[in-house]
Coordinates of C-alpha atoms in Angstrom, one line a residue:
M1 CA 110.9 54.7 -55.1
G2 CA 109.0 57.9 -55.9
S3 CA 107.2 60.1 -53.4
I4 CA 103.7 59.2 -52.3
P5 CA 101.5 62.1 -51.4
I6 CA 99.1 61.2 -48.6
A7 CA 95.8 62.6 -47.5
L8 CA 95.9 63.5 -43.8
T9 CA 92.6 61.9 -43.0
I10 CA 92.9 58.4 -44.3
Y11 CA 96.0 56.9 -42.6
P12 CA 95.1 53.9 -40.4
P13 CA 94.9 54.3 -36.6
L14 CA 97.9 53.3 -34.4
T15 CA 98.2 50.1 -32.4
L16 CA 100.6 50.7 -29.5
I17 CA 99.7 48.0 -27.1
N18 CA 102.7 46.2 -25.5
Y19 CA 105.3 48.7 -26.8
V20 CA 107.7 50.7 -24.7
Y21 CA 109.6 53.7 -26.1
F22 CA 112.8 55.6 -25.4
V23 CA 113.4 59.2 -26.3
S24 CA 116.8 60.9 -26.8
S25 CA 118.1 64.2 -28.2
H26 CA 121.3 64.6 -30.2
H27 CA 121.7 68.4 -30.6
W28 CA 123.1 67.8 -34.1
D29 CA 126.3 66.3 -32.7
A30 CA 127.5 63.5 -35.0
K31 CA 129.4 61.7 -32.2
L32 CA 126.4 61.9 -29.9
I33 CA 124.0 60.6 -32.7
H34 CA 126.1 57.4 -33.1
Q35 CA 126.4 57.0 -29.3
R36 CA 122.6 57.2 -29.0
L37 CA 122.0 54.7 -31.8
D38 CA 124.5 52.3 -30.4
G39 CA 122.9 52.7 -27.0
F40 CA 119.5 51.8 -28.3
V41 CA 120.8 48.7 -30.0
E42 CA 122.4 47.6 -26.7
R43 CA 119.0 48.0 -25.1
G44 CA 117.5 45.7 -27.7
V45 CA 115.2 48.2 -29.5
E46 CA 113.1 46.7 -32.3
G47 CA 112.6 49.9 -34.3
M48 CA 113.5 53.6 -34.5
I49 CA 112.0 56.9 -35.5
L50 CA 114.7 59.5 -36.4
I51 CA 113.6 63.1 -36.5
N52 CA 115.9 65.6 -38.3
T53 CA 118.8 63.3 -37.5
P54 CA 121.7 63.7 -39.9
T55 CA 123.2 60.3 -40.2
S56 CA 124.3 58.2 -43.1
S57 CA 123.7 54.8 -41.4
F58 CA 121.7 53.3 -38.6
P59 CA 121.2 49.8 -37.1
D60 CA 119.5 47.0 -39.1
V61 CA 116.0 47.4 -37.5
P62 CA 112.9 49.0 -39.0
V63 CA 113.4 52.7 -39.2
A64 CA 111.2 55.7 -40.1
V65 CA 112.9 59.0 -40.9
I66 CA 111.0 62.2 -40.4
G67 CA 112.7 64.9 -42.4
T68 CA 114.0 65.6 -45.9
Q69 CA 117.5 64.1 -45.7
E70 CA 118.4 61.4 -48.2
I71 CA 119.0 58.0 -46.7
E72 CA 120.7 55.2 -48.5
Q73 CA 119.5 52.4 -46.2
P74 CA 116.0 50.9 -46.6
C75 CA 113.6 52.9 -44.4
A76 CA 110.3 54.7 -44.5
R77 CA 110.7 58.4 -45.1
I78 CA 108.1 60.9 -44.1
S79 CA 108.8 64.4 -45.3
L80 CA 107.0 67.7 -45.7
D81 CA 106.6 69.4 -49.0
N82 CA 108.8 72.4 -48.0
A83 CA 108.7 73.9 -51.4
D84 CA 104.9 74.1 -51.4
G85 CA 105.0 75.7 -47.9
I86 CA 107.4 78.4 -49.0
R87 CA 105.4 78.9 -52.2
Q88 CA 102.2 79.4 -50.1
G89 CA 103.9 81.9 -47.8
M90 CA 105.6 83.9 -50.6
E91 CA 102.4 84.0 -52.7
Y92 CA 100.4 85.1 -49.7
L93 CA 102.8 88.0 -48.9
Y94 CA 102.9 88.9 -52.6
S95 CA 99.1 89.1 -52.7
L96 CA 99.3 91.6 -49.8
G97 CA 101.6 93.8 -51.8
H98 CA 104.9 92.9 -50.4
R99 CA 107.8 93.0 -52.9
H100 CA 110.8 93.1 -50.5
I101 CA 110.6 89.8 -48.5
A102 CA 113.5 89.0 -46.2
H103 CA 114.3 85.5 -45.2
L104 CA 115.7 84.0 -42.0
R105 CA 117.5 81.0 -43.5
G106 CA 117.6 77.7 -41.6
H107 CA 120.5 76.4 -39.7
K108 CA 123.4 74.6 -41.3
G109 CA 122.9 70.9 -41.0
S110 CA 119.1 71.1 -40.8
S111 CA 117.5 68.8 -43.5
D112 CA 114.7 71.4 -44.0
A113 CA 116.9 74.4 -44.4
D114 CA 118.2 74.0 -48.0
P115 CA 114.8 72.9 -49.5
R116 CA 113.1 76.0 -47.9
W117 CA 116.0 78.2 -49.1
R118 CA 115.9 76.9 -52.6
A119 CA 112.1 77.4 -52.7
Y120 CA 112.5 81.0 -51.5
V121 CA 115.0 81.7 -54.3
E122 CA 112.8 80.1 -56.9
M123 CA 109.7 81.9 -55.8
G124 CA 111.6 85.2 -55.8
K125 CA 112.3 84.6 -59.5
T126 CA 108.8 83.4 -60.3
L127 CA 107.3 86.5 -58.6
E128 CA 110.0 88.7 -60.2
L129 CA 110.9 90.1 -56.8
E130 CA 114.0 92.2 -56.2
M131 CA 116.2 89.8 -54.3
D132 CA 118.8 91.5 -52.1
K133 CA 121.3 89.1 -50.6
R134 CA 121.5 91.3 -47.5
A135 CA 117.9 90.5 -46.8
V136 CA 118.8 86.8 -46.1
V137 CA 120.2 86.1 -42.7
Q138 CA 121.5 82.7 -41.6
L139 CA 120.2 81.5 -38.3
E140 CA 123.0 80.5 -35.9
R141 CA 122.4 78.0 -33.0
I142 CA 122.6 79.5 -29.5
H143 CA 123.2 77.3 -26.5
D144 CA 123.2 74.1 -28.6
G145 CA 120.1 75.2 -30.4
L146 CA 118.1 75.4 -27.2
D147 CA 117.3 79.1 -27.4
P148 CA 115.6 79.5 -30.8
I149 CA 113.8 82.8 -29.9
A150 CA 117.2 84.3 -29.2
E151 CA 118.4 83.1 -32.6
G152 CA 115.6 84.9 -34.3
Y153 CA 116.2 88.0 -32.2
E154 CA 119.9 88.1 -33.3
A155 CA 119.0 87.4 -36.9
A156 CA 116.6 90.3 -36.9
Q157 CA 119.3 92.5 -35.5
K158 CA 121.6 91.5 -38.3
L159 CA 118.8 92.1 -40.8
L160 CA 118.2 95.6 -39.5
N161 CA 121.9 96.4 -39.5
S162 CA 122.3 95.2 -43.1
G163 CA 120.5 98.1 -44.6
A164 CA 118.4 95.9 -46.7
K165 CA 114.9 97.0 -47.7
F166 CA 112.1 94.7 -46.5
T167 CA 108.4 95.0 -45.6
A168 CA 108.0 91.3 -44.7
I169 CA 110.0 88.5 -43.1
L170 CA 109.5 84.8 -44.0
A171 CA 111.3 82.9 -41.2
F172 CA 112.6 79.4 -41.3
N173 CA 110.6 78.4 -38.3
D174 CA 108.1 79.8 -35.8
M175 CA 110.5 80.3 -32.9
S176 CA 112.9 82.4 -35.0
A177 CA 109.9 84.4 -36.2
V178 CA 108.9 85.0 -32.6
G179 CA 112.4 86.3 -31.8
A180 CA 112.3 88.5 -34.8
I181 CA 109.0 90.0 -33.8
R182 CA 110.4 90.8 -30.3
K183 CA 113.5 92.5 -31.8
L184 CA 111.4 94.6 -34.3
K185 CA 109.1 95.7 -31.6
D186 CA 112.0 96.6 -29.4
E187 CA 113.1 98.9 -32.2
G188 CA 109.7 100.5 -32.4
I189 CA 108.6 98.7 -35.6
R190 CA 105.0 97.8 -35.6
I191 CA 103.9 94.3 -36.5
P192 CA 102.1 94.0 -39.0
Q193 CA 101.6 97.7 -39.8
D194 CA 105.2 98.2 -40.7
V195 CA 106.5 94.7 -41.2
S196 CA 104.6 91.5 -41.7
V197 CA 106.1 88.3 -40.3
V198 CA 105.4 84.7 -41.4
G199 CA 106.7 81.6 -39.6
F200 CA 106.9 78.0 -40.4
D201 CA 105.7 74.9 -38.5
N202 CA 102.7 76.1 -36.4
V203 CA 104.1 75.3 -33.0
Q204 CA 102.0 76.1 -30.0
A205 CA 103.9 79.3 -29.2
S206 CA 102.9 80.7 -32.6
Q207 CA 99.4 81.4 -31.2
M208 CA 100.7 82.9 -27.9
V209 CA 103.0 85.6 -29.3
E210 CA 101.5 89.1 -29.8
P211 CA 100.4 89.5 -32.5
A212 CA 99.5 85.8 -33.2
L213 CA 101.8 84.5 -35.9
T214 CA 100.8 83.8 -39.4
T215 CA 102.6 80.5 -40.2
I216 CA 102.9 77.6 -42.6
G217 CA 101.5 74.7 -40.7
Q218 CA 103.4 71.5 -40.6
P219 CA 101.2 68.5 -39.6
I220 CA 103.7 67.2 -37.1
E221 CA 101.3 65.0 -35.2
T222 CA 100.2 63.3 -38.4
M223 CA 103.8 62.8 -39.5
A224 CA 104.6 61.2 -36.2
K225 CA 101.6 58.9 -36.4
I226 CA 102.6 57.8 -39.9
A227 CA 106.2 57.2 -38.8
T228 CA 105.0 55.2 -35.8
Q229 CA 102.6 53.1 -37.9
E230 CA 105.3 52.4 -40.5
V231 CA 107.8 51.2 -37.8
L232 CA 105.2 49.0 -36.1
T233 CA 104.1 47.5 -39.4
H234 CA 107.6 46.5 -40.3
I235 CA 108.5 45.2 -36.8
E236 CA 105.5 42.9 -37.0
S237 CA 106.2 41.8 -40.5
N238 CA 110.0 41.6 -40.0
T239 CA 110.6 43.8 -43.1
R240 CA 112.2 47.1 -43.9
G241 CA 110.2 49.9 -45.3
A242 CA 111.2 51.9 -48.4
Q243 CA 108.2 54.2 -48.9
H244 CA 108.7 58.0 -49.2
I245 CA 105.5 59.6 -48.0
V246 CA 105.1 63.4 -48.5
V247 CA 102.6 65.5 -46.6
K248 CA 101.4 68.9 -47.5
P249 CA 101.7 72.0 -45.3
E250 CA 98.9 74.6 -44.8
L251 CA 99.0 78.3 -44.6
I252 CA 97.5 79.6 -41.4
I253 CA 96.7 83.3 -41.4
R254 CA 96.7 85.1 -38.1
H255 CA 97.5 88.7 -37.1
S256 CA 101.3 89.1 -37.8
S257 CA 100.7 89.8 -41.5
A258 CA 98.8 92.6 -43.3
V259 CA 98.6 94.6 -46.5
C260 CA 101.9 96.3 -47.4
L261 CA 101.6 100.1 -46.9
Q262 CA 105.0 100.8 -48.4
H263 CA 107.8 99.2 -50.4
T264 CA 110.7 100.3 -48.2
N265 CA 112.0 99.1 -44.9
A266 CA 110.1 100.7 -42.1
A267 CA 113.4 101.0 -40.2
S268 CA 115.3 102.7 -43.0

């Protein structure tokens, strides 16, 4: 079934009366994922919402998947148009005069990492940017992925050590962008006068960092509501969903981005 774009204001309201929910984290551990799924079945759950959960199979109950991974079993899929988000971020930075845009690439195993990476590469070609492979740094999980700011801090350190020219950083997510800002500021690099930084997701912390983070907003609450409604609908009708619903991101401009004053790395 093809993707179905959805307007964020028209989805029906939720009906949650008489439902109890369980929440669990898997830390991208395949063994733990299957243990959690089996455990839910033992507790008699009637439906599941899987968020960025890399698994090829799940129990025969109504399931909604939030993320971009391909699933063979019937389920409702709610995903973000990652390519459109990266396009917005790259075009915005380009409009500010940035021609050397570094990228903090998403973690291996993340369903959003590859689509955002591919979009970054494609937009680089479209905008005819000079693409330096040294300006792409792979994020590595620290403490089982529970320290995302440190991940961004270390990635920015690698970026600075690489010798790559960059006047802007487009990060895989907001928390790595926050870590990158911290590292750059520790090195005396001004944000955004010397380097502009753009995140992705629009988490609450993106507004608390100094300067406030320009980001590509992911409508997480809306996606969660859609997923919940899909699961409840199919529980009540005893069916399995098969829709793929795609939501659009939104560029949110704050204070971590500015007009490019130079075309070389401020730290070079």
